[in-house]
Short mmCIF file of C-alpha atoms in Angstrom, two decimals:
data_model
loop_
_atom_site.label_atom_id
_atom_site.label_comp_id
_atom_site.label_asym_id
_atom_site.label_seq_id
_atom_site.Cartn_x
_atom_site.Cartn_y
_atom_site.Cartn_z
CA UNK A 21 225.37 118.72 -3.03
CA UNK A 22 226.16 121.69 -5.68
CA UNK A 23 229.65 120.93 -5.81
CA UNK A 24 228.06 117.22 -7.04
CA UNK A 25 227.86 116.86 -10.84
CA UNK A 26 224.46 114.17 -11.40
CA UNK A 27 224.93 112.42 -14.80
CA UNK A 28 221.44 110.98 -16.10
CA UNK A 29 221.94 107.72 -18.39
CA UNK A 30 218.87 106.82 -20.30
CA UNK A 31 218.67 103.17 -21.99
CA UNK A 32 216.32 100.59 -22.84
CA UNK A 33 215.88 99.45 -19.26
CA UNK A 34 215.39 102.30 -17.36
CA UNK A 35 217.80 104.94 -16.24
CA UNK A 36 220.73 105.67 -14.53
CA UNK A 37 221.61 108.32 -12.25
CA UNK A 38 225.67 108.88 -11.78
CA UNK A 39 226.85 111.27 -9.39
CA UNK A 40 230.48 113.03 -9.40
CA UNK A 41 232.41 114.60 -6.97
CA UNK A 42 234.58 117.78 -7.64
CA UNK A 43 237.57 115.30 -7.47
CA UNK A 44 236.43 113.05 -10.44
CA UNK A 45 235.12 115.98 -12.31
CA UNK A 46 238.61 117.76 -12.10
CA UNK A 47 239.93 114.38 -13.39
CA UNK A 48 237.07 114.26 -16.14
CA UNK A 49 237.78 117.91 -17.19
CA UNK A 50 241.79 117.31 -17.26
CA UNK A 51 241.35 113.40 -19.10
CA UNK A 52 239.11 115.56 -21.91
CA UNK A 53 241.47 118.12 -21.97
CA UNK A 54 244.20 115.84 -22.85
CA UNK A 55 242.21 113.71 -25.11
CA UNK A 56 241.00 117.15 -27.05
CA UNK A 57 245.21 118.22 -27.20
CA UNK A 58 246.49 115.04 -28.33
CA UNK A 59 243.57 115.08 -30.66
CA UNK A 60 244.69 118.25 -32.03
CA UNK A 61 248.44 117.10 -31.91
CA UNK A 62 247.62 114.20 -34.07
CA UNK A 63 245.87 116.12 -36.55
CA UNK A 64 247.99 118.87 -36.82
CA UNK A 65 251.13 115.83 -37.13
CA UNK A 66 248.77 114.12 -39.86
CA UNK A 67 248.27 117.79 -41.84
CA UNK A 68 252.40 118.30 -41.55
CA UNK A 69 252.96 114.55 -42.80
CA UNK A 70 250.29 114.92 -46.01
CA UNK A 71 251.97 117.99 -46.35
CA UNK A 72 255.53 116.91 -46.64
CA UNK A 73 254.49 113.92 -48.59
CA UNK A 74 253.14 116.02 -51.24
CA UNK A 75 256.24 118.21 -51.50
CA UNK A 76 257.76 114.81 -51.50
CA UNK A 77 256.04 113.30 -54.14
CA UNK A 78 256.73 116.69 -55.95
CA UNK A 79 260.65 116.44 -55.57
CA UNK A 80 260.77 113.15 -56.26
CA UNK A 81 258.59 113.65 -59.48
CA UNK A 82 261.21 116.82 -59.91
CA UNK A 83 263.63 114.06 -59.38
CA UNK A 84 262.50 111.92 -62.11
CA UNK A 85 262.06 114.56 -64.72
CA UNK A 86 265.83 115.58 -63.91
CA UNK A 87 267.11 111.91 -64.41
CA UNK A 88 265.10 111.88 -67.66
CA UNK A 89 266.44 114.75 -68.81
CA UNK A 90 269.80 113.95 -67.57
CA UNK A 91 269.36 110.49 -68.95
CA UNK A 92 268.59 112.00 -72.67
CA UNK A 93 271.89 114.51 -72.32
CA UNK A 94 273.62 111.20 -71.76
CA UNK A 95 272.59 109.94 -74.36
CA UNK A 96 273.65 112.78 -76.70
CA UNK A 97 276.93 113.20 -75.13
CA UNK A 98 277.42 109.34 -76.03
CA UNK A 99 276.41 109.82 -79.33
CA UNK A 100 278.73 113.03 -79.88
CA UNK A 101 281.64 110.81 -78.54
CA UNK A 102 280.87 108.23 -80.90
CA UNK A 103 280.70 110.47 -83.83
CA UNK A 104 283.91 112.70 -82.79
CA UNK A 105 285.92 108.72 -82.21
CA UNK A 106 284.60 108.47 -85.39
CA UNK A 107 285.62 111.63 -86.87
CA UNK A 108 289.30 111.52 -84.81
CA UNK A 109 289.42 107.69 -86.40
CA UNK A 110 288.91 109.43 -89.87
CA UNK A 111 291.36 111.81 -89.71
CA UNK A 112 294.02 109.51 -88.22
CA UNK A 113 293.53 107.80 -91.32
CA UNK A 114 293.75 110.71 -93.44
CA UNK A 115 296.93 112.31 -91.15
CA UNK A 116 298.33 108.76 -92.03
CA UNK A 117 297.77 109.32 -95.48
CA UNK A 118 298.84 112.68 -95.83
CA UNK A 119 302.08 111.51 -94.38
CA UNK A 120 302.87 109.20 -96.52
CA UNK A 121 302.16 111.86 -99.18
CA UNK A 122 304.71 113.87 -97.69
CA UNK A 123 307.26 111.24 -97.18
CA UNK A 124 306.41 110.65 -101.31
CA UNK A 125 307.09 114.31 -101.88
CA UNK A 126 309.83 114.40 -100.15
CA UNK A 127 311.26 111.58 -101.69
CA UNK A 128 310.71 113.00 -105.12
CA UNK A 129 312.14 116.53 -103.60
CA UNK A 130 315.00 114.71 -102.56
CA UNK A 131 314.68 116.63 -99.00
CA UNK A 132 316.32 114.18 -96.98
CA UNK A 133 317.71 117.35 -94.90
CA UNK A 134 314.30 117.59 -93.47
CA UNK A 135 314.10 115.80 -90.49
CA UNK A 136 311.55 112.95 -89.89
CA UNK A 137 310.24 113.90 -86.58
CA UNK A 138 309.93 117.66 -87.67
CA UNK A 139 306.10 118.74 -87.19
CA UNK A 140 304.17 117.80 -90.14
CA UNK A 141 303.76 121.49 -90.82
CA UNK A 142 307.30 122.52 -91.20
CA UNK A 143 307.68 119.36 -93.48
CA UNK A 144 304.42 120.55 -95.61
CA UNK A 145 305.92 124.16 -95.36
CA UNK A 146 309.78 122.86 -96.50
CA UNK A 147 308.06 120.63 -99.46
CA UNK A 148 305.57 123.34 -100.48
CA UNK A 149 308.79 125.72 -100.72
CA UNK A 150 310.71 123.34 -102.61
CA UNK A 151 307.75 122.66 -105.18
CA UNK A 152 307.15 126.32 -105.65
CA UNK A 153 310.35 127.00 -106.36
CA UNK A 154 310.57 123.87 -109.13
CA UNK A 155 307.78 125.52 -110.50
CA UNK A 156 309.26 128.87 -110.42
CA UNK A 157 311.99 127.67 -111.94
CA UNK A 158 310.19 125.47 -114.67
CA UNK A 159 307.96 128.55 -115.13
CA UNK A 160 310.70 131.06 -115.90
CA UNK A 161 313.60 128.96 -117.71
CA UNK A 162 313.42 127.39 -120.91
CA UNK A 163 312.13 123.64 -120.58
CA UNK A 164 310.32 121.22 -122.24
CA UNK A 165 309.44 120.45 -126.29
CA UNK A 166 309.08 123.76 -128.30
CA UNK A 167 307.28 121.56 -131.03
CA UNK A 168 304.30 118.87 -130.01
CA UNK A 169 306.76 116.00 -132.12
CA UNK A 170 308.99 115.96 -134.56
CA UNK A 171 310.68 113.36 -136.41
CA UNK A 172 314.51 113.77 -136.04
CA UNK A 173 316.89 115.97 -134.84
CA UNK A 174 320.69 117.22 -135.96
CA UNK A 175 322.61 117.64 -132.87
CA UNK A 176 324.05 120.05 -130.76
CA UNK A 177 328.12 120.57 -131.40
CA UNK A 178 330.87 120.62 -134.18
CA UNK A 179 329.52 119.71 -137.67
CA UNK A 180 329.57 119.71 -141.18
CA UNK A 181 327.20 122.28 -142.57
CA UNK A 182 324.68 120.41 -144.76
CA UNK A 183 324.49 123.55 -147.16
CA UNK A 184 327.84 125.00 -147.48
CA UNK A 185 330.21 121.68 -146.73
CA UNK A 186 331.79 123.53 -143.86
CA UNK A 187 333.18 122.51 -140.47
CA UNK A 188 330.79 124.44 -138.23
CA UNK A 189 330.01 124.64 -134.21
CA UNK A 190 326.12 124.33 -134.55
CA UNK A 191 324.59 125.95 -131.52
CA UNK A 192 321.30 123.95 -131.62
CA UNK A 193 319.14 122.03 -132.20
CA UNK A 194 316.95 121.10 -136.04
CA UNK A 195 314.22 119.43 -135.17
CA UNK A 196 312.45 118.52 -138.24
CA UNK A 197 308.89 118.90 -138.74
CA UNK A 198 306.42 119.43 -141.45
CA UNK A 199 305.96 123.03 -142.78
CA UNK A 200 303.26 124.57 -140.53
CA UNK A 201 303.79 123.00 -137.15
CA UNK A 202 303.16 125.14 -134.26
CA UNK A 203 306.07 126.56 -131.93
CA UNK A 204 305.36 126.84 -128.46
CA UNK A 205 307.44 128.95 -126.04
CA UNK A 206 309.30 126.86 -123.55
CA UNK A 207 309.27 129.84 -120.63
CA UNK A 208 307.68 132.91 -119.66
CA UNK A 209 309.44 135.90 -121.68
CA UNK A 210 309.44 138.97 -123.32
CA UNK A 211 310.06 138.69 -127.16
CA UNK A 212 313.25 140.63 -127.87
CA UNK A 213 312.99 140.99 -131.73
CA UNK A 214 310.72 139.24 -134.74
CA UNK A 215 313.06 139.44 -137.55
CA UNK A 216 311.70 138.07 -141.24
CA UNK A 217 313.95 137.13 -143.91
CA UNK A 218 312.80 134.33 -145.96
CA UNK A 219 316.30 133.93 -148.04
CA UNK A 220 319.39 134.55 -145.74
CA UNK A 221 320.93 132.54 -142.84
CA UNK A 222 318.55 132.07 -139.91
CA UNK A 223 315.44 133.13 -142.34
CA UNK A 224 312.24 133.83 -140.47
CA UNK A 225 313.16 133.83 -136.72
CA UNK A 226 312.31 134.77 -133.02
CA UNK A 227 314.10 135.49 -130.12
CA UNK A 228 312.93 135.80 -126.86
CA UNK A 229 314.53 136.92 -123.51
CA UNK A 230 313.51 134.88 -120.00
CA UNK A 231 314.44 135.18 -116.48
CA UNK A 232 317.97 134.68 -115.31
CA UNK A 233 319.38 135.73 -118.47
CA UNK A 234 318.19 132.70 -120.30
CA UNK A 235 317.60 133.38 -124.33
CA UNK A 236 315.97 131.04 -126.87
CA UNK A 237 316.10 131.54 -130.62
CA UNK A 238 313.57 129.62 -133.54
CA UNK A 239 315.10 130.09 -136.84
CA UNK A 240 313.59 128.97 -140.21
CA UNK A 241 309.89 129.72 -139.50
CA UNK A 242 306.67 130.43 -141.73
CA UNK A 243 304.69 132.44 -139.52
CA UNK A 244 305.08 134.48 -136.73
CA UNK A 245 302.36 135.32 -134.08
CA UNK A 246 303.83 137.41 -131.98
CA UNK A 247 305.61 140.72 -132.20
CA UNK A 248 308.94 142.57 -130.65
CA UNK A 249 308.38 143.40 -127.16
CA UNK A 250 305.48 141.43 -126.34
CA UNK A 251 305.25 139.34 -123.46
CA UNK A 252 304.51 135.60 -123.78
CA UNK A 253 303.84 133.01 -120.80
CA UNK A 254 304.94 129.50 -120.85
CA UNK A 255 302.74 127.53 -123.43
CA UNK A 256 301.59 130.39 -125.79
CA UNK A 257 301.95 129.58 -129.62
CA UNK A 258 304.18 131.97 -130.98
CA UNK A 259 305.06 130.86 -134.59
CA UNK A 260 304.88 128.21 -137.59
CA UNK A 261 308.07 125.84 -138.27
CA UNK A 262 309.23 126.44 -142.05
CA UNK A 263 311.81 126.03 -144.73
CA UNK A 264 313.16 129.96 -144.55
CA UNK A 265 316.88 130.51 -144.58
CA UNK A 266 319.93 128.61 -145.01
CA UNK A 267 317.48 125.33 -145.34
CA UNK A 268 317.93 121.93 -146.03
CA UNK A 269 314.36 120.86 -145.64
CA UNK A 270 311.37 121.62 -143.48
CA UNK A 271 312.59 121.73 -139.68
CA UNK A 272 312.79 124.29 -136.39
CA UNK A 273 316.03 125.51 -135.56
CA UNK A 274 315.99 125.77 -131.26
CA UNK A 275 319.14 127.23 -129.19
CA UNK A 276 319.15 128.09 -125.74
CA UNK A 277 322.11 130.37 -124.51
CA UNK A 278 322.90 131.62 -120.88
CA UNK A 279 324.40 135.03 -120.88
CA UNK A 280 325.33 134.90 -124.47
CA UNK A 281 326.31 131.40 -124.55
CA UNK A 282 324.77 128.53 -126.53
CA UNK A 283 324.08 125.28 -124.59
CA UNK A 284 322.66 122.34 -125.60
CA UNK A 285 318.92 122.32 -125.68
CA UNK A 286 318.68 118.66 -125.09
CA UNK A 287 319.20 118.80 -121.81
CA UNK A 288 316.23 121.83 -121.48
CA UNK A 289 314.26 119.61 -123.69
CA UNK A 290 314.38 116.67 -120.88
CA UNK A 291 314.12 119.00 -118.00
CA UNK A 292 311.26 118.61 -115.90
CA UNK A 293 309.85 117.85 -112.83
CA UNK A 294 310.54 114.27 -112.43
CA UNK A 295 314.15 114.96 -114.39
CA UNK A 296 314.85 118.36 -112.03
CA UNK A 297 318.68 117.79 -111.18
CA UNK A 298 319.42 116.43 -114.38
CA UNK A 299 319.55 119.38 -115.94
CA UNK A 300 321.25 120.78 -112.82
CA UNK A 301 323.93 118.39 -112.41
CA UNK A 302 325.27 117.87 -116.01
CA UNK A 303 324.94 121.56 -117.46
CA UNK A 304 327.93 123.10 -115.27
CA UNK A 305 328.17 126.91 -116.70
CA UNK A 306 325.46 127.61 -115.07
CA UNK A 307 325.77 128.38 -111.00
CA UNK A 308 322.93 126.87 -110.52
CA UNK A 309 323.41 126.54 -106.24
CA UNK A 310 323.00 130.72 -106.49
CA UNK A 311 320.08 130.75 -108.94
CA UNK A 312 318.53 128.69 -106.83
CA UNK A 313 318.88 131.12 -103.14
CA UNK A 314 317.18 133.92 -105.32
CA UNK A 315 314.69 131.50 -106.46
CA UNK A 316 313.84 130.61 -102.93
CA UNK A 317 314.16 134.14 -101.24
CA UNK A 318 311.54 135.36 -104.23
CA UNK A 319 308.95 132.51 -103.40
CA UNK A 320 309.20 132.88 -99.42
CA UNK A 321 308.42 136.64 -100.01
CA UNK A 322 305.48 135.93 -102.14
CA UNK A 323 303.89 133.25 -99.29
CA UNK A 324 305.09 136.14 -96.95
CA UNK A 325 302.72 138.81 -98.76
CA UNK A 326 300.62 136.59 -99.57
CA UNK A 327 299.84 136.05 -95.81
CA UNK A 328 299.38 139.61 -95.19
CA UNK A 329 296.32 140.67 -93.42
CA UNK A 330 295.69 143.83 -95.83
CA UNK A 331 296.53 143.28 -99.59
CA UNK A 332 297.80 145.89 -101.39
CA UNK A 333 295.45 147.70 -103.93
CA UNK A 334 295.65 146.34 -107.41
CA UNK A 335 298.02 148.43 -109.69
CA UNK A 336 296.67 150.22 -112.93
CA UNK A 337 298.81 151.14 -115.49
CA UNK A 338 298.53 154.82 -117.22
CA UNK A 339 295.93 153.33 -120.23
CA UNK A 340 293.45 151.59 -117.27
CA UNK A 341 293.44 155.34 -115.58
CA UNK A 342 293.10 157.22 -118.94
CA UNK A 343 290.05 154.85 -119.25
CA UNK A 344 288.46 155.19 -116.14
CA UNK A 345 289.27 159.23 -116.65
CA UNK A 346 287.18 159.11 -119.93
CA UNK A 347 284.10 157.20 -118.73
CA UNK A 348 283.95 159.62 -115.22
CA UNK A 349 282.50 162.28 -117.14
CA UNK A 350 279.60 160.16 -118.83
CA UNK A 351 278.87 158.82 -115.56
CA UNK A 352 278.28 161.90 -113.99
CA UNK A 353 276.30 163.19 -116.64
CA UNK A 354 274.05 159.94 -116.08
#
């Protein structure tokens, strides 16, 4: 009977009295046993599930942050295309335009040696050659009007001298013009001599020395404003037109000469950039093909220096150093 386990039942109606063998009890004790582990299973599943559904919810919240963010970098990157097809529309437009500027150029260059499908560099490097050495060459030779206007001119060639009735070769130009008109120099020069003489020959005149062995000469002036050896640029006023000298009448004598020679200034007068090989084709005692190779050599060795890294110091002439010599010693004693 110890080996019995008695189970007392108390309800409403009475009570009960249940009695269990070892056998049942060993059932009992294994049935709770497995109820208790799958209970503990269960709950240990159910901790493991809320806990991967909160990392879960977490990497899926990661999740949506990233797309967000991803979504907004998107949105940038679209907005940078748009902008740079923009910008890449622009300058097609403007690489369009610039090409056609070059093709102008050229045409106006006359470089039809350059080659079409050359890169657009070389063809802005040939034309921006070319051009600087037009300018080089309009800067340093005699071109252009030496007087604003004038009314009339006497020609260049064989003539009858107005004052002494001769047959004479006249070597330039008159240009007449009112007593007082300004004379401009045609080139960048050095002014070889000033000489005044209001009664003989030339009268009152200037002659100045350019590049190349060019000369010009301005006879019958009124006033000078410059003197022998100075150095005038392109532009600069360097006298008055007169009536001084072998004179008719108010005018400006002009010559140009090459080496000595006189050549007619009307074809220096109409030289310029939109007239360039004029000049070059009809004034033939000039080699013009070789003046033009130094021309060229001297401006590709200026763009050559002036793409040097390190640029030279500036130079000082012998006055700039006595100068800064003679303020040294008040600067120390400051």
């Amino acid at each position: 009977m110890t080996d019995h386990i008695h189970i007392a039942v108390t309800h409403p109606n009475g009570v009960k009295h249940y009695t269990l063998c070892p056998t049942r009890k060993k059932v009992v004790q294994t049935l709770a046993l497995v109820i208790l582990a799958a209970l503990t299973i269960t709950f240990a599943s159910l901790y493991l599930l809320s806990e991967r559904s909160t990392e879960a919810e977490a990497a899926v919240e990661r999740l949506r942050q990233e797309r967000a963010t991803l979504n907004n970098e998107v949105a940038m990157l679209q907005q940078k295309r748009d902008a740079l097809s923009q910008t890449i529309e622009n300058k097609d437009v403007e690489l369009t335009a610039l090409t056609q500027r070059v093709v102008t150029v050229e045409d106006m260059l006359g470089l039809e040696s350059v080659a079409k499908d050359a890169s657009l560099t070389h063809r802005l490097d040939v034309a921006a050659i070319n051009s600087a050495v037009r300018y080089t060459m309009l800067q340093l030779i005699p071109n252009g009007k030496p007087l604003e206007s004038y009314r009339r001119s006497s020609g260049y060639g064989s003539r009858t001298h107005p004052v002494t009735g001769k047959e004479k070769f006249h070597m330039g130009l008159d240009l007449t013009s009112d007593v007082g008109t300004p004379v401009y120099a045609p080139a960048d020069g050095v002014v070889e001599y000033v000489r005044p003489s209001r009664r003989k020959g030339y009268g009152n005149f200037i002659k100045i020395d350019h590049a190349f062995g060019f000369m010009t000469l301005y006879a019958h002036l009124d006033k000078f404003n410059v003197r022998s050896g100075q150095f005038v640029k392109k532009g600069d006023l360097i006298a008055w037109s007169g009536n001084t000298g072998l004179s008719t009448g108010p005018h400006l004598h002009y010559e140009v000469r090459f080496l000595g020679r006189a050549l007619d200034p009307r074809r220096f007068i109409k030289w310029s950039t939109e007239e360039f090989d004029s000049l070059l084709e009809n004034e033939k005692r000039v080699s013009w093909g070789h003046l033009v190779a130094v021309v060229e050599n001297l401006v590709q060795t200026q763009v050559q220096v002036a793409n040097m890294p390190a640029p030279n110091p500036p130079l000082s002439t012998a006055q700039q150093r006595d100068a800064e010599d003679d303020r040294a010693p008040a600067n120390a004693a400051m």
